[in-house]
Coordinates of C-alpha atoms and ligand atoms in Angstrom, one line a residue:
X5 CA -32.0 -16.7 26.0
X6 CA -29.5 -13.8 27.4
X7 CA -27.6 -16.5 29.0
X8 CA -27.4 -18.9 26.1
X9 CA -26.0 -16.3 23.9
X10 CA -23.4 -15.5 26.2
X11 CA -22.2 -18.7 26.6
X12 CA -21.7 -19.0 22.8
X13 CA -19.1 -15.9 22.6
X14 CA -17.0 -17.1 25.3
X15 CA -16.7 -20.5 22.8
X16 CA -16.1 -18.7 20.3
X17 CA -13.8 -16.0 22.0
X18 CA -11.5 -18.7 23.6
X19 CA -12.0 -21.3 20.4
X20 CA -10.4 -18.2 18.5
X21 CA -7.9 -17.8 21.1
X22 CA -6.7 -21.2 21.6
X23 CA -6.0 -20.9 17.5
X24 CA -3.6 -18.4 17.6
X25 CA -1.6 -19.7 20.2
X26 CA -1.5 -24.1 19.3
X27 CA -1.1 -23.3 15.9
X28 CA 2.7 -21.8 15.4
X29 CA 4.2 -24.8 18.0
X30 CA 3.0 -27.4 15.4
X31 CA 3.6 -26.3 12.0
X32 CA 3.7 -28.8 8.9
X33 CA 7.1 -30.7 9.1
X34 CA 7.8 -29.9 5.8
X35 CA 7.3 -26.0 6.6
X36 CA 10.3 -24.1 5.7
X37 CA 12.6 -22.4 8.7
X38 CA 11.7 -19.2 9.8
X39 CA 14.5 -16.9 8.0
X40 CA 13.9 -13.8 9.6
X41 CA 13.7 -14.6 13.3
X42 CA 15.3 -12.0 15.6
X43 CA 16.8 -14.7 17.5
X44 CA 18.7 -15.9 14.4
X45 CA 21.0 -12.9 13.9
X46 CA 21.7 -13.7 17.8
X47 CA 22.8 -17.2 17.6
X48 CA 25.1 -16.4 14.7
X49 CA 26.9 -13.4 16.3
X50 CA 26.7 -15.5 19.7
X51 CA 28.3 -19.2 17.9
X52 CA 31.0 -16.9 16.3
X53 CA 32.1 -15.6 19.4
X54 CA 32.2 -18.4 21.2
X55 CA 33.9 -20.9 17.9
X56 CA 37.1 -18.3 18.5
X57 CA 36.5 -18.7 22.4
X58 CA 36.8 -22.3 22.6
X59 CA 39.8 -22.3 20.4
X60 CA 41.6 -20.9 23.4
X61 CA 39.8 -22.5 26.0
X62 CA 37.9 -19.3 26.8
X63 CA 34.4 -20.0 28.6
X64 CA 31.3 -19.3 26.3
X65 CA 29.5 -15.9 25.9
X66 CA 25.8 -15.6 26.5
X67 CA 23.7 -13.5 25.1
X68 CA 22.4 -10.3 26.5
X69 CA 19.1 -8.8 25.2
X70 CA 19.4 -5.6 27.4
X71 CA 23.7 -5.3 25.7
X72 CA 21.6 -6.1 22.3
X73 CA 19.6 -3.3 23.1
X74 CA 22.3 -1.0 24.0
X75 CA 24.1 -1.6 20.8
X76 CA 20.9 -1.3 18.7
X77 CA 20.2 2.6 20.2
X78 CA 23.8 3.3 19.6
X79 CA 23.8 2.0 16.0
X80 CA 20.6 3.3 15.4
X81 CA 22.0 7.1 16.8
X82 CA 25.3 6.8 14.9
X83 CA 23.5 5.7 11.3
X84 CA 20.9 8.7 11.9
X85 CA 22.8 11.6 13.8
X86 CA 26.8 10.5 12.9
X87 CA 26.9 9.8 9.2
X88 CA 27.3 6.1 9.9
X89 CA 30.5 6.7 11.6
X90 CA 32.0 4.6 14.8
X91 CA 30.6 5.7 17.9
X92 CA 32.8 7.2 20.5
X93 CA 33.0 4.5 23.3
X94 CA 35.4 6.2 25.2
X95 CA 33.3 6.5 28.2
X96 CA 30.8 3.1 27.6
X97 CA 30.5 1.0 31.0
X98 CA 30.8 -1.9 28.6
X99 CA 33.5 -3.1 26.2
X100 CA 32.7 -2.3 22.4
X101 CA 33.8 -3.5 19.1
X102 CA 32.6 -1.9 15.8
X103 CA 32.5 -3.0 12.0
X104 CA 32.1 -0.3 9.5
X105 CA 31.3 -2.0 5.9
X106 CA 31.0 0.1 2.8
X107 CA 28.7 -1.4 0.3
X108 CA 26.9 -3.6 1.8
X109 CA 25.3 -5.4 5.2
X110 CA 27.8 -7.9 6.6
X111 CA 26.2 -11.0 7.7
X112 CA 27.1 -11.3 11.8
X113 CA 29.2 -13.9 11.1
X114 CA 31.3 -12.1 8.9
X115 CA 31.2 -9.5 11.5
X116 CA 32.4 -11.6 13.6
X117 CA 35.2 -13.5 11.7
X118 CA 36.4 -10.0 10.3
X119 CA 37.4 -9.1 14.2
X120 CA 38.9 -12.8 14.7
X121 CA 40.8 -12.2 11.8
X122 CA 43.4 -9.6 13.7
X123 CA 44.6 -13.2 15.8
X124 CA 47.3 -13.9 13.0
X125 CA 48.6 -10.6 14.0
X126 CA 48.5 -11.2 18.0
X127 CA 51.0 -12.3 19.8
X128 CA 49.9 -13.8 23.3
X129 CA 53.6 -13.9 24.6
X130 CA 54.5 -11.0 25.1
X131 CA 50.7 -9.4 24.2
X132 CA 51.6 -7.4 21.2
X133 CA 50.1 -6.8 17.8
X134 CA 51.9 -6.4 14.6
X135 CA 52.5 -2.6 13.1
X136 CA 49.0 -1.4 11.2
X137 CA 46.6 -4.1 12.8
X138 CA 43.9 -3.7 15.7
X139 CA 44.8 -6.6 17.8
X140 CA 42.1 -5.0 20.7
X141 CA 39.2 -6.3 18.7
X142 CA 40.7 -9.8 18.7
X143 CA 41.1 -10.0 22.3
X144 CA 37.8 -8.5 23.1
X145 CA 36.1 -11.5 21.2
X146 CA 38.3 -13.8 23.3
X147 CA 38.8 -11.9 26.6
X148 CA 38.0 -14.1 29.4
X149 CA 36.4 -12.0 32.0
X150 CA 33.5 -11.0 29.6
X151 CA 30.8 -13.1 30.6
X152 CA 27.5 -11.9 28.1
X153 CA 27.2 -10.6 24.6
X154 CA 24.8 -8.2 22.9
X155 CA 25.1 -6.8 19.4
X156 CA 23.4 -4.7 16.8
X157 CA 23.9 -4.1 12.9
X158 CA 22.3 -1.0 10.7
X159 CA 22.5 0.2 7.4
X160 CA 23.2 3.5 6.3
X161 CA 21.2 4.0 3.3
X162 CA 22.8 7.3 1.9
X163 CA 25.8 5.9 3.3
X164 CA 26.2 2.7 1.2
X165 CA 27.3 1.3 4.6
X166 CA 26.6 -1.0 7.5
X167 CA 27.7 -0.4 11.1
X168 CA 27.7 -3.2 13.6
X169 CA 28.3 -2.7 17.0
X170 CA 28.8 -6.0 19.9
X171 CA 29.3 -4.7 23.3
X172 CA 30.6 -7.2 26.1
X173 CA 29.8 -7.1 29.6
X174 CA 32.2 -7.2 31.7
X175 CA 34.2 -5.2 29.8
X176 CA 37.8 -6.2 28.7
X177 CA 39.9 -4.7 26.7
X178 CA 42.4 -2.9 29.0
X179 CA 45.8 -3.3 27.4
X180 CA 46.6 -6.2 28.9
X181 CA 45.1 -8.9 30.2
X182 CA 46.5 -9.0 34.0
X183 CA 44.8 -10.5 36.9
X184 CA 45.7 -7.2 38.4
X185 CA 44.8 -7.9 41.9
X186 CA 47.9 -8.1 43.5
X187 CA 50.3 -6.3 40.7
X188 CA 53.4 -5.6 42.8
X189 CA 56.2 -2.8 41.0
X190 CA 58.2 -5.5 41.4
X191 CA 56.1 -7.3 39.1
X192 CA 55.5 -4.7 36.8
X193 CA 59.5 -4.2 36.3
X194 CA 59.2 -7.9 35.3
X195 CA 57.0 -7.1 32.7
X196 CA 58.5 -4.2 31.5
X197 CA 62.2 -6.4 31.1
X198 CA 59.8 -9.1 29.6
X199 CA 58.8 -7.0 26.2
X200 CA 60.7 -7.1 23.4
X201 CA 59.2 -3.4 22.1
X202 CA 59.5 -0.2 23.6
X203 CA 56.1 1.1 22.7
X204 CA 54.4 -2.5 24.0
X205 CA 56.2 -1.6 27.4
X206 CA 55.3 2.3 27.4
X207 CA 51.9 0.7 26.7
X208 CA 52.0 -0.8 29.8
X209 CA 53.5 1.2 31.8
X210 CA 50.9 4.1 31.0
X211 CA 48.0 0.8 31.7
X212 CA 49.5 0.4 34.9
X213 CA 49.4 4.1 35.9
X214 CA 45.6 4.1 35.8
X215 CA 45.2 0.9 38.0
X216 CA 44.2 0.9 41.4
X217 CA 46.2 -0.2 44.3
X218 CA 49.2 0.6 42.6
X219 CA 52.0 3.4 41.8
X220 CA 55.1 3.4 40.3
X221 CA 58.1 4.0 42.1
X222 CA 61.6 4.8 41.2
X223 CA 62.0 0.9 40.3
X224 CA 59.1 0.9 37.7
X225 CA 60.1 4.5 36.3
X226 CA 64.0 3.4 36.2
X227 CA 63.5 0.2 34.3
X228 CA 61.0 2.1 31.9
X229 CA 63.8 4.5 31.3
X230 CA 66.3 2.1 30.7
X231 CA 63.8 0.3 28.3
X232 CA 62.8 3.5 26.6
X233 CA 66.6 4.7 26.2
X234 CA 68.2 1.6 25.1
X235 CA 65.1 2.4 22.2
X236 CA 65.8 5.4 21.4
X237 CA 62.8 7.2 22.4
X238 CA 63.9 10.5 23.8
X239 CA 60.5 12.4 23.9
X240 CA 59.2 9.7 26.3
X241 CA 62.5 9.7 28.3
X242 CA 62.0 13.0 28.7
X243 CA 59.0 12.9 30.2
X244 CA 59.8 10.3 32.6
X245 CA 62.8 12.5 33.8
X246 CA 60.6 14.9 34.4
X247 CA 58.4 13.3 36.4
X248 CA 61.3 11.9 38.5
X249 CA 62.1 15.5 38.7
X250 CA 59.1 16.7 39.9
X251 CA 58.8 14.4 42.4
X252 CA 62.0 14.3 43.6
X253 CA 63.0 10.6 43.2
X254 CA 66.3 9.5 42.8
X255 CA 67.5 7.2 40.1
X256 CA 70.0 4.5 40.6
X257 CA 73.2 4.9 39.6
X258 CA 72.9 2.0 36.7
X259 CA 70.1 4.1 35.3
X260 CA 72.1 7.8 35.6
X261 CA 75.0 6.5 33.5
X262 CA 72.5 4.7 31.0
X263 CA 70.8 8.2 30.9
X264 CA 73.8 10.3 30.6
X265 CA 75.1 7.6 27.8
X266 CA 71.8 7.8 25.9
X267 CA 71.9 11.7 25.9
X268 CA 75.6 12.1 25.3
X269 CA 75.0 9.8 22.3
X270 CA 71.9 12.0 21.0
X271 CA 73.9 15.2 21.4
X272 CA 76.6 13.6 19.3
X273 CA 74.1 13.2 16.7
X274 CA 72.1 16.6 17.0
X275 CA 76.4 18.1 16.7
X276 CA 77.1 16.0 13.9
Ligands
LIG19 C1 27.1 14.5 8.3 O1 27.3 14.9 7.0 C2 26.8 16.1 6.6 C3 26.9 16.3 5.1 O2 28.1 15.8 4.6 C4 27.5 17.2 7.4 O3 26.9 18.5 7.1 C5 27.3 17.0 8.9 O4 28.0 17.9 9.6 C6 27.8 15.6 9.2 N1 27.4 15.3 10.6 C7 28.3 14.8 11.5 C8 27.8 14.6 12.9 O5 29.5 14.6 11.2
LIG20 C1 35.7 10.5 22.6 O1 35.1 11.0 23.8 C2 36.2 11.3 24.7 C3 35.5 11.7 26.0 O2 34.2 11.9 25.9 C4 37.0 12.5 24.1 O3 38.0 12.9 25.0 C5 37.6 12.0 22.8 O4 38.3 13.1 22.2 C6 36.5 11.5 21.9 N1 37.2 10.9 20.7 C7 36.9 11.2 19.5 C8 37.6 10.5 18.4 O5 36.0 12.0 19.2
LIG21 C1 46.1 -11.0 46.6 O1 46.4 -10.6 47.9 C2 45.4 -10.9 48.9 C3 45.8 -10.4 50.2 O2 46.9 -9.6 50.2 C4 45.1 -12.4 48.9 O3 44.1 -12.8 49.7 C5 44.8 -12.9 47.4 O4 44.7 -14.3 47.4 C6 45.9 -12.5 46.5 N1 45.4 -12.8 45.1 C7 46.2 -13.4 44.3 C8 45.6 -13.6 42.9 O5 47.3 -13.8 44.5

């Protein structure tokens, strides 16, 4: 009797069990597409990303549910303890971009496209970005060494807001995008003769001052003056001569006159 019964809740138990679980694999064909799956959000910021990738023959992203994690705490955080504002990645271990949308939630997508948008105003070349615009979220999407992708949107209610948030691991959004393995100063005075701005070159410079294995030497600092003077940006002159001061490098001759020419030309101005 004891025995019987039990054998009739297991039945039951597992009958009940077995429900749950066949059910949801074969739902009606006519059933309608489940709308709110997390994975759906996912796939759309995931397909964006890669759409912009393969249009420069970038390797696809995958998608990263610990990144997605990341960037959910940190929009979460900035919507409840920042006033909706963008977070301060400075220090992240992984590269960030960051939509801030008044009004409204911004489909990924959208998100997406708004950051893919900045391409018109890149130019690969000589890697600058039109005066105004925020190239660095452009070549984030696309940057080649970034291998997985994990984003997070939330909305601000008193706000009026949304604030989405996509890190990338590796990250890669250093200036510019140099194999920078075996960057020689010779090299680097390449580059710096190679851009057509000032500030791009500066830029680079100052990016090239924080990589390993390298340091610049009189032949990096000299062309940079030369760039910098023939620009007209005394401030930043200044503080190269300074430097070159400090640690008693000599210039080359070519670079003295272009020096003393460049300041005798200001002075002229500051008499006039
Ligand atoms: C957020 O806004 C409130 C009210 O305007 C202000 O008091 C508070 O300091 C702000 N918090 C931050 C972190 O900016
Ligand atoms: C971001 O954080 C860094 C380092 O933690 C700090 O130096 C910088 O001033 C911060 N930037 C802003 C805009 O708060
Ligand atoms: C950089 O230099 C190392 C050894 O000096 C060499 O093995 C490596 O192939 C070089 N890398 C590139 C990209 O040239």
């Amino acid at each position: 009797m004891m025995a019987k019964l039990l054998l009739v809740m297991i039945a039951l138990s597992s009958c009940y069990c077995s429900a749950q679980v066949v059910q949801p694999p074969s739902p009606p064909k006519s059933a309608t597409p489940p709308a709110a799956a997390p994975s759906t959000a996912a796939q759309e910021y995931l397909d964006a990303h890669n759409q912009a990738r393969v249009e420069v023959g970038v390797a696809p992203l995958k998608w990263s549910q610990q990144l997605a994690k990341t960037a959910s705490l940190q929009v979460r955080y900035q919507r409840d303890r920042q006033n909706c504002t963008f977070a301060n990645l400075t220090k992240s271990i992984y590269g960030g971009n960051q939509l801030w949308a008044g009004g409204m939630a911004v489909t990924p997508r959208a998100a997406v496209e708004t950051w893919v948008a900045e391409k018109k105003f890149y130019t690969y070349a000589d890697n600058s970005c039109a005066p105004d615009h925020r190239c660095g979220v452009y070549t984030q999407v696309v940057w080649k060494k970034s291998v997985e992708l994990g984003c997070a949107q939330a909305s601000c209610s008193k706000e009026e807001a949304s604030l989405t948030i996509c890190f990338y691991n590796p990250p890669g959004n250093e200036a510019f995008p140099l194999e920078n393995a075996n960057l020689t100063t010779r090299l680097v005075c390449k580059f710096i003769r190679s851009f057509k701005s000032a500030e791009i070159a500066w830029q680079f410079f100052s990016w090239v001052t924080y990589q390993p294995g390298i340091t610049h030497d009189i032949y990096t600092i000299s062309r940079m003056i030369t760039k910098l003077a023939r620009h007209g940006c005394v401030h930043l002159v200044d503080l190269l001569l300074f430097k070159i001061q400090r640690e008693g490098m000599k210039l080359s001759f070519s670079t003295i006159r272009l020096v003393i020419d460049f300041y005798g030309f200001q002075g002229l101005n500051d008499v006039n």
